[in-house]
């Protein structure tokens, strides 16, 4: 099973699969299907192999998250564990300095439990993590680097969601530098028609199209197809 076979039309963008062990940044504004896109990739991938993964959520609690995914026709794979850190937000004033360490511990424990069968994870979202950590940005990003590098060494394919209201506004050079791939999701209006789109800005070690593709959602999941966006 390839990651690019998990959503209809995604394999039209890539010539080869997203390399295992990559850190992939998923960016976009609210409503651009970032969580649905990542959840769909992981659940569909894990449904078709003997591997396991974690979806770390800081934005929505597990129940709300699964209800949202279900409304898009997306079902949770038995091999995907939802690691819910939303309750932690109620206590962050007292314990915020420990949040990244708790996430690291959670991942390490899962790795010790499943070994090489643990192959992929998602962090939803980096913005929520930043907002909950009482650490200056320079030190926080340094800690993020020290989290991501061991994930690469363990060959864990990692999808990190980062909300960006304007893809042409202030960029996130540090996160982009750390990432092996950047997939931009967006919403664009042209001639009174509004479409969601997907654009692969970079993906190391694989050939891919850089044109925008239309991204749609129906009651049977997500679909990607070529169309005129801009």
PDB file of C-alpha atoms in Angstrom:
ATOM      1  CA  UNK A   1       0.000   0.000   0.000  1.00  0.00           C
ATOM      2  CA  UNK A   2       1.261   3.480  -0.908  1.00  0.00           C
ATOM      3  CA  UNK A   3       0.287   6.730   0.793  1.00  0.00           C
ATOM      4  CA  UNK A   4      -0.574   8.181  -2.608  1.00  0.00           C
ATOM      5  CA  UNK A   5      -3.166   5.419  -3.181  1.00  0.00           C
ATOM      6  CA  UNK A   6      -5.207   6.423  -0.124  1.00  0.00           C
ATOM      7  CA  UNK A   7      -7.213   9.273  -1.698  1.00  0.00           C
ATOM      8  CA  UNK A   8      -8.688   9.063  -5.181  1.00  0.00           C
ATOM      9  CA  UNK A   9      -6.609  11.214  -7.546  1.00  0.00           C
ATOM     10  CA  UNK A  10      -3.603  11.716  -5.255  1.00  0.00           C
ATOM     11  CA  UNK A  11      -1.551   9.332  -7.381  1.00  0.00           C
ATOM     12  CA  UNK A  12      -2.077  11.664 -10.357  1.00  0.00           C
ATOM     13  CA  UNK A  13       0.091  14.260  -8.607  1.00  0.00           C
ATOM     14  CA  UNK A  14       2.979  11.999  -7.576  1.00  0.00           C
ATOM     15  CA  UNK A  15       5.113   9.773  -9.796  1.00  0.00           C
ATOM     16  CA  UNK A  16       6.373   7.834  -6.781  1.00  0.00           C
ATOM     17  CA  UNK A  17       5.167   7.469  -3.212  1.00  0.00           C
ATOM     18  CA  UNK A  18       5.852   9.811  -0.305  1.00  0.00           C
ATOM     19  CA  UNK A  19       9.125   8.364   1.067  1.00  0.00           C
ATOM     20  CA  UNK A  20       8.833   6.441   4.322  1.00  0.00           C
ATOM     21  CA  UNK A  21      10.241   8.360   7.270  1.00  0.00           C
ATOM     22  CA  UNK A  22       9.422  11.778   5.778  1.00  0.00           C
ATOM     23  CA  UNK A  23       8.142  14.727   7.803  1.00  0.00           C
ATOM     24  CA  UNK A  24       5.317  16.292   5.782  1.00  0.00           C
ATOM     25  CA  UNK A  25       3.843  19.697   6.652  1.00  0.00           C
ATOM     26  CA  UNK A  26       0.152  20.150   5.768  1.00  0.00           C
ATOM     27  CA  UNK A  27      -0.695  23.876   5.634  1.00  0.00           C
ATOM     28  CA  UNK A  28      -3.838  25.851   4.909  1.00  0.00           C
ATOM     29  CA  UNK A  29      -6.551  28.141   6.269  1.00  0.00           C
ATOM     30  CA  UNK A  30      -9.600  27.061   8.313  1.00  0.00           C
ATOM     31  CA  UNK A  31     -12.014  24.927   6.316  1.00  0.00           C
ATOM     32  CA  UNK A  32      -9.459  23.625   3.815  1.00  0.00           C
ATOM     33  CA  UNK A  33      -9.808  19.970   5.000  1.00  0.00           C
ATOM     34  CA  UNK A  34      -6.369  19.678   6.613  1.00  0.00           C
ATOM     35  CA  UNK A  35      -7.488  17.270   9.338  1.00  0.00           C
ATOM     36  CA  UNK A  36      -9.668  15.286   6.938  1.00  0.00           C
ATOM     37  CA  UNK A  37      -6.832  14.993   4.441  1.00  0.00           C
ATOM     38  CA  UNK A  38      -4.329  13.658   6.987  1.00  0.00           C
ATOM     39  CA  UNK A  39      -6.874  11.397   8.714  1.00  0.00           C
ATOM     40  CA  UNK A  40      -7.931   9.971   5.349  1.00  0.00           C
ATOM     41  CA  UNK A  41      -4.344   9.199   4.343  1.00  0.00           C
ATOM     42  CA  UNK A  42      -3.500   7.458   7.617  1.00  0.00           C
ATOM     43  CA  UNK A  43      -6.750   5.508   8.068  1.00  0.00           C
ATOM     44  CA  UNK A  44      -6.905   4.291   4.484  1.00  0.00           C
ATOM     45  CA  UNK A  45      -3.220   3.399   4.478  1.00  0.00           C
ATOM     46  CA  UNK A  46      -3.421   1.460   7.741  1.00  0.00           C
ATOM     47  CA  UNK A  47      -6.590  -0.329   6.650  1.00  0.00           C
ATOM     48  CA  UNK A  48      -4.585  -2.002   3.920  1.00  0.00           C
ATOM     49  CA  UNK A  49      -1.480  -3.143   5.771  1.00  0.00           C
ATOM     50  CA  UNK A  50      -0.329  -4.668   9.038  1.00  0.00           C
ATOM     51  CA  UNK A  51       1.194  -1.413  10.285  1.00  0.00           C
ATOM     52  CA  UNK A  52       0.025   0.926  13.057  1.00  0.00           C
ATOM     53  CA  UNK A  53      -0.066   4.670  13.658  1.00  0.00           C
ATOM     54  CA  UNK A  54      -1.030   7.470  16.054  1.00  0.00           C
ATOM     55  CA  UNK A  55      -3.127  10.566  15.417  1.00  0.00           C
ATOM     56  CA  UNK A  56      -2.304  13.162  18.112  1.00  0.00           C
ATOM     57  CA  UNK A  57      -5.115  15.694  18.450  1.00  0.00           C
ATOM     58  CA  UNK A  58      -4.815  19.005  20.299  1.00  0.00           C
ATOM     59  CA  UNK A  59      -7.675  20.788  18.497  1.00  0.00           C
ATOM     60  CA  UNK A  60     -10.710  18.542  19.094  1.00  0.00           C
ATOM     61  CA  UNK A  61     -11.436  15.797  21.570  1.00  0.00           C
ATOM     62  CA  UNK A  62     -11.597  12.263  20.210  1.00  0.00           C
ATOM     63  CA  UNK A  63     -15.399  12.074  20.086  1.00  0.00           C
ATOM     64  CA  UNK A  64     -15.784  15.398  18.274  1.00  0.00           C
ATOM     65  CA  UNK A  65     -12.936  14.595  15.912  1.00  0.00           C
ATOM     66  CA  UNK A  66     -14.392  11.231  14.895  1.00  0.00           C
ATOM     67  CA  UNK A  67     -17.847  12.759  14.408  1.00  0.00           C
ATOM     68  CA  UNK A  68     -16.313  15.362  12.101  1.00  0.00           C
ATOM     69  CA  UNK A  69     -14.430  12.699  10.153  1.00  0.00           C
ATOM     70  CA  UNK A  70     -17.576  10.550   9.939  1.00  0.00           C
ATOM     71  CA  UNK A  71     -19.504  13.445   8.395  1.00  0.00           C
ATOM     72  CA  UNK A  72     -17.020  13.273   5.503  1.00  0.00           C
ATOM     73  CA  UNK A  73     -17.406   9.529   5.072  1.00  0.00           C
ATOM     74  CA  UNK A  74     -14.086   8.791   6.809  1.00  0.00           C
ATOM     75  CA  UNK A  75     -13.828   5.858   9.200  1.00  0.00           C
ATOM     76  CA  UNK A  76     -11.196   5.189  11.827  1.00  0.00           C
ATOM     77  CA  UNK A  77      -8.860   2.302  11.034  1.00  0.00           C
ATOM     78  CA  UNK A  78      -8.473  -0.337  13.739  1.00  0.00           C
ATOM     79  CA  UNK A  79      -4.729   0.244  13.380  1.00  0.00           C
ATOM     80  CA  UNK A  80      -4.897   4.001  14.047  1.00  0.00           C
ATOM     81  CA  UNK A  81      -4.881   5.171  17.670  1.00  0.00           C
ATOM     82  CA  UNK A  82      -6.321   8.601  18.510  1.00  0.00           C
ATOM     83  CA  UNK A  83      -4.114  10.163  21.183  1.00  0.00           C
ATOM     84  CA  UNK A  84      -6.329  12.855  22.712  1.00  0.00           C
ATOM     85  CA  UNK A  85      -4.479  15.715  24.424  1.00  0.00           C
ATOM     86  CA  UNK A  86      -7.413  18.148  24.462  1.00  0.00           C
ATOM     87  CA  UNK A  87      -8.146  17.619  28.158  1.00  0.00           C
ATOM     88  CA  UNK A  88      -4.622  18.835  28.793  1.00  0.00           C
ATOM     89  CA  UNK A  89      -5.674  22.256  27.517  1.00  0.00           C
ATOM     90  CA  UNK A  90      -7.814  22.727  30.622  1.00  0.00           C
ATOM     91  CA  UNK A  91      -4.659  22.525  32.744  1.00  0.00           C
ATOM     92  CA  UNK A  92      -2.071  24.190  30.522  1.00  0.00           C
ATOM     93  CA  UNK A  93      -1.548  27.209  32.782  1.00  0.00           C
ATOM     94  CA  UNK A  94      -0.001  24.898  35.360  1.00  0.00           C
ATOM     95  CA  UNK A  95       1.616  22.220  33.202  1.00  0.00           C
ATOM     96  CA  UNK A  96       2.212  23.783  29.774  1.00  0.00           C
ATOM     97  CA  UNK A  97       5.991  23.339  29.925  1.00  0.00           C
ATOM     98  CA  UNK A  98       5.565  19.560  29.940  1.00  0.00           C
ATOM     99  CA  UNK A  99       3.306  19.208  26.889  1.00  0.00           C
ATOM    100  CA  UNK A 100       5.932  18.437  24.268  1.00  0.00           C
ATOM    101  CA  UNK A 101       7.615  16.007  26.642  1.00  0.00           C
ATOM    102  CA  UNK A 102       4.301  14.232  27.188  1.00  0.00           C
ATOM    103  CA  UNK A 103       3.774  13.886  23.447  1.00  0.00           C
ATOM    104  CA  UNK A 104       7.323  12.568  23.032  1.00  0.00           C
ATOM    105  CA  UNK A 105       6.761  10.046  25.834  1.00  0.00           C
ATOM    106  CA  UNK A 106       3.490   8.940  24.283  1.00  0.00           C
ATOM    107  CA  UNK A 107       5.201   8.287  20.942  1.00  0.00           C
ATOM    108  CA  UNK A 108       8.174   6.501  22.507  1.00  0.00           C
ATOM    109  CA  UNK A 109       5.920   4.217  24.562  1.00  0.00           C
ATOM    110  CA  UNK A 110       3.954   3.334  21.448  1.00  0.00           C
ATOM    111  CA  UNK A 111       7.178   2.590  19.607  1.00  0.00           C
ATOM    112  CA  UNK A 112       8.400   0.319  22.399  1.00  0.00           C
ATOM    113  CA  UNK A 113       5.075  -1.505  22.384  1.00  0.00           C
ATOM    114  CA  UNK A 114       4.784  -2.111  18.626  1.00  0.00           C
ATOM    115  CA  UNK A 115       8.360  -1.838  17.381  1.00  0.00           C
ATOM    116  CA  UNK A 116       8.712  -1.747  13.602  1.00  0.00           C
ATOM    117  CA  UNK A 117       4.944  -2.156  13.151  1.00  0.00           C
ATOM    118  CA  UNK A 118       4.533   1.472  14.275  1.00  0.00           C
ATOM    119  CA  UNK A 119       5.215   3.395  11.063  1.00  0.00           C
ATOM    120  CA  UNK A 120       3.277   6.675  10.899  1.00  0.00           C
ATOM    121  CA  UNK A 121       1.778   9.470  12.967  1.00  0.00           C
ATOM    122  CA  UNK A 122       0.031  12.825  12.751  1.00  0.00           C
ATOM    123  CA  UNK A 123       0.167  15.956  14.914  1.00  0.00           C
ATOM    124  CA  UNK A 124      -2.988  18.096  14.765  1.00  0.00           C
ATOM    125  CA  UNK A 125      -1.918  20.812  15.073  1.00  0.00           C
ATOM    126  CA  UNK A 126       1.379  22.626  15.396  1.00  0.00           C
ATOM    127  CA  UNK A 127      -0.385  25.944  15.950  1.00  0.00           C
ATOM    128  CA  UNK A 128      -2.285  24.525  18.921  1.00  0.00           C
ATOM    129  CA  UNK A 129       0.962  23.162  20.325  1.00  0.00           C
ATOM    130  CA  UNK A 130       2.623  26.574  19.993  1.00  0.00           C
ATOM    131  CA  UNK A 131      -0.297  28.319  21.692  1.00  0.00           C
ATOM    132  CA  UNK A 132      -0.157  25.984  24.685  1.00  0.00           C
ATOM    133  CA  UNK A 133       3.584  26.076  25.263  1.00  0.00           C
ATOM    134  CA  UNK A 134       4.898  28.849  27.494  1.00  0.00           C
ATOM    135  CA  UNK A 135       8.260  28.838  25.726  1.00  0.00           C
ATOM    136  CA  UNK A 136       9.822  31.472  23.485  1.00  0.00           C
ATOM    137  CA  UNK A 137       9.595  30.567  19.763  1.00  0.00           C
ATOM    138  CA  UNK A 138      13.334  30.040  19.294  1.00  0.00           C
ATOM    139  CA  UNK A 139      13.550  27.462  22.080  1.00  0.00           C
ATOM    140  CA  UNK A 140      10.258  25.838  21.087  1.00  0.00           C
ATOM    141  CA  UNK A 141      11.407  25.303  17.513  1.00  0.00           C
ATOM    142  CA  UNK A 142      14.707  23.917  18.785  1.00  0.00           C
ATOM    143  CA  UNK A 143      12.769  21.388  20.836  1.00  0.00           C
ATOM    144  CA  UNK A 144      10.619  20.599  17.822  1.00  0.00           C
ATOM    145  CA  UNK A 145      13.752  19.818  15.841  1.00  0.00           C
ATOM    146  CA  UNK A 146      14.890  17.413  18.552  1.00  0.00           C
ATOM    147  CA  UNK A 147      11.486  15.705  18.380  1.00  0.00           C
ATOM    148  CA  UNK A 148      11.419  15.310  14.606  1.00  0.00           C
ATOM    149  CA  UNK A 149      14.925  13.987  14.051  1.00  0.00           C
ATOM    150  CA  UNK A 150      14.404  10.815  16.151  1.00  0.00           C
ATOM    151  CA  UNK A 151      11.144  10.209  14.261  1.00  0.00           C
ATOM    152  CA  UNK A 152      13.103  10.230  11.012  1.00  0.00           C
ATOM    153  CA  UNK A 153      15.686   7.863  12.457  1.00  0.00           C
ATOM    154  CA  UNK A 154      12.892   5.494  13.477  1.00  0.00           C
ATOM    155  CA  UNK A 155      11.540   5.717   9.905  1.00  0.00           C
ATOM    156  CA  UNK A 156       8.199   7.125  11.111  1.00  0.00           C
ATOM    157  CA  UNK A 157       6.299   8.964   8.378  1.00  0.00           C
ATOM    158  CA  UNK A 158       4.999  12.083  10.131  1.00  0.00           C
ATOM    159  CA  UNK A 159       2.233  14.446   9.009  1.00  0.00           C
ATOM    160  CA  UNK A 160       2.111  17.796  10.846  1.00  0.00           C
ATOM    161  CA  UNK A 161      -0.823  20.171  10.411  1.00  0.00           C
ATOM    162  CA  UNK A 162      -0.088  23.900  10.514  1.00  0.00           C
ATOM    163  CA  UNK A 163      -2.863  26.448  10.027  1.00  0.00           C
ATOM    164  CA  UNK A 164      -1.955  29.388   7.793  1.00  0.00           C
ATOM    165  CA  UNK A 165      -4.671  31.944   7.050  1.00  0.00           C
ATOM    166  CA  UNK A 166      -2.864  33.278   3.972  1.00  0.00           C
ATOM    167  CA  UNK A 167      -0.408  31.118   1.983  1.00  0.00           C
ATOM    168  CA  UNK A 168       1.033  34.306   0.511  1.00  0.00           C
ATOM    169  CA  UNK A 169       1.380  36.009   3.877  1.00  0.00           C
ATOM    170  CA  UNK A 170       4.141  35.615   6.480  1.00  0.00           C
ATOM    171  CA  UNK A 171       5.687  32.199   5.926  1.00  0.00           C
ATOM    172  CA  UNK A 172       7.015  29.616   8.326  1.00  0.00           C
ATOM    173  CA  UNK A 173      10.569  29.247   7.135  1.00  0.00           C
ATOM    174  CA  UNK A 174      11.690  27.175  10.106  1.00  0.00           C
ATOM    175  CA  UNK A 175       8.897  24.606   9.832  1.00  0.00           C
ATOM    176  CA  UNK A 176       9.393  24.462   6.067  1.00  0.00           C
ATOM    177  CA  UNK A 177      13.115  23.904   6.542  1.00  0.00           C
ATOM    178  CA  UNK A 178      12.477  21.018   8.939  1.00  0.00           C
ATOM    179  CA  UNK A 179       9.937  19.371   6.638  1.00  0.00           C
ATOM    180  CA  UNK A 180      10.779  16.970   3.834  1.00  0.00           C
ATOM    181  CA  UNK A 181       7.499  17.835   2.151  1.00  0.00           C
ATOM    182  CA  UNK A 182       4.969  20.662   2.152  1.00  0.00           C
ATOM    183  CA  UNK A 183       1.401  20.149   0.927  1.00  0.00           C
ATOM    184  CA  UNK A 184      -0.687  23.304   0.741  1.00  0.00           C
ATOM    185  CA  UNK A 185      -4.467  23.096   1.030  1.00  0.00           C
ATOM    186  CA  UNK A 186      -6.524  26.170   0.291  1.00  0.00           C
ATOM    187  CA  UNK A 187      -9.830  27.750  -0.680  1.00  0.00           C
ATOM    188  CA  UNK A 188     -10.066  29.875  -3.830  1.00  0.00           C
ATOM    189  CA  UNK A 189     -12.934  31.846  -5.358  1.00  0.00           C
ATOM    190  CA  UNK A 190     -13.091  32.610  -9.066  1.00  0.00           C
ATOM    191  CA  UNK A 191     -16.081  33.888 -11.065  1.00  0.00           C
ATOM    192  CA  UNK A 192     -18.415  33.359  -8.099  1.00  0.00           C
ATOM    193  CA  UNK A 193     -17.266  29.724  -7.800  1.00  0.00           C
ATOM    194  CA  UNK A 194     -15.396  28.570  -4.698  1.00  0.00           C
ATOM    195  CA  UNK A 195     -13.225  25.468  -4.652  1.00  0.00           C
ATOM    196  CA  UNK A 196     -10.870  23.797  -2.247  1.00  0.00           C
ATOM    197  CA  UNK A 197      -7.517  22.949  -3.762  1.00  0.00           C
ATOM    198  CA  UNK A 198      -4.349  20.986  -3.051  1.00  0.00           C
ATOM    199  CA  UNK A 199      -0.853  21.917  -4.169  1.00  0.00           C
ATOM    200  CA  UNK A 200       2.374  20.032  -3.425  1.00  0.00           C
ATOM    201  CA  UNK A 201       4.994  22.715  -2.812  1.00  0.00           C
ATOM    202  CA  UNK A 202       7.840  20.273  -2.202  1.00  0.00           C
ATOM    203  CA  UNK A 203       8.481  16.621  -1.544  1.00  0.00           C
ATOM    204  CA  UNK A 204      12.034  15.393  -1.284  1.00  0.00           C
ATOM    205  CA  UNK A 205      13.098  12.260  -3.131  1.00  0.00           C
ATOM    206  CA  UNK A 206      10.010  12.017  -5.328  1.00  0.00           C
ATOM    207  CA  UNK A 207       8.838  13.623  -8.566  1.00  0.00           C
ATOM    208  CA  UNK A 208       5.514  15.446  -8.372  1.00  0.00           C
ATOM    209  CA  UNK A 209       3.278  17.946 -10.126  1.00  0.00           C
ATOM    210  CA  UNK A 210       3.254  21.450  -8.597  1.00  0.00           C
ATOM    211  CA  UNK A 211      -0.035  22.561 -10.175  1.00  0.00           C
ATOM    212  CA  UNK A 212      -3.115  23.072  -7.969  1.00  0.00           C
ATOM    213  CA  UNK A 213      -5.670  20.256  -8.002  1.00  0.00           C
ATOM    214  CA  UNK A 214      -9.302  20.505  -6.923  1.00  0.00           C
ATOM    215  CA  UNK A 215     -10.049  18.825  -3.584  1.00  0.00           C
ATOM    216  CA  UNK A 216     -13.638  17.772  -2.879  1.00  0.00           C
ATOM    217  CA  UNK A 217     -15.437  15.978  -0.070  1.00  0.00           C
ATOM    218  CA  UNK A 218     -18.583  13.863  -0.277  1.00  0.00           C
ATOM    219  CA  UNK A 219     -20.285  11.248   1.880  1.00  0.00           C
ATOM    220  CA  UNK A 220     -17.756   8.669   0.676  1.00  0.00           C
ATOM    221  CA  UNK A 221     -14.593  10.597   1.450  1.00  0.00           C
ATOM    222  CA  UNK A 222     -12.153  12.933  -0.299  1.00  0.00           C
ATOM    223  CA  UNK A 223     -11.420  13.152  -4.026  1.00  0.00           C
ATOM    224  CA  UNK A 224      -8.736  14.994  -5.983  1.00  0.00           C
ATOM    225  CA  UNK A 225      -8.894  15.883  -9.648  1.00  0.00           C
ATOM    226  CA  UNK A 226      -7.333  18.207 -12.172  1.00  0.00           C
ATOM    227  CA  UNK A 227      -9.244  21.387 -12.929  1.00  0.00           C
ATOM    228  CA  UNK A 228      -8.894  25.108 -13.511  1.00  0.00           C
ATOM    229  CA  UNK A 229      -8.573  26.847 -10.157  1.00  0.00           C
ATOM    230  CA  UNK A 230      -6.810  30.174 -10.648  1.00  0.00           C
TER     231      UNK A 230
END
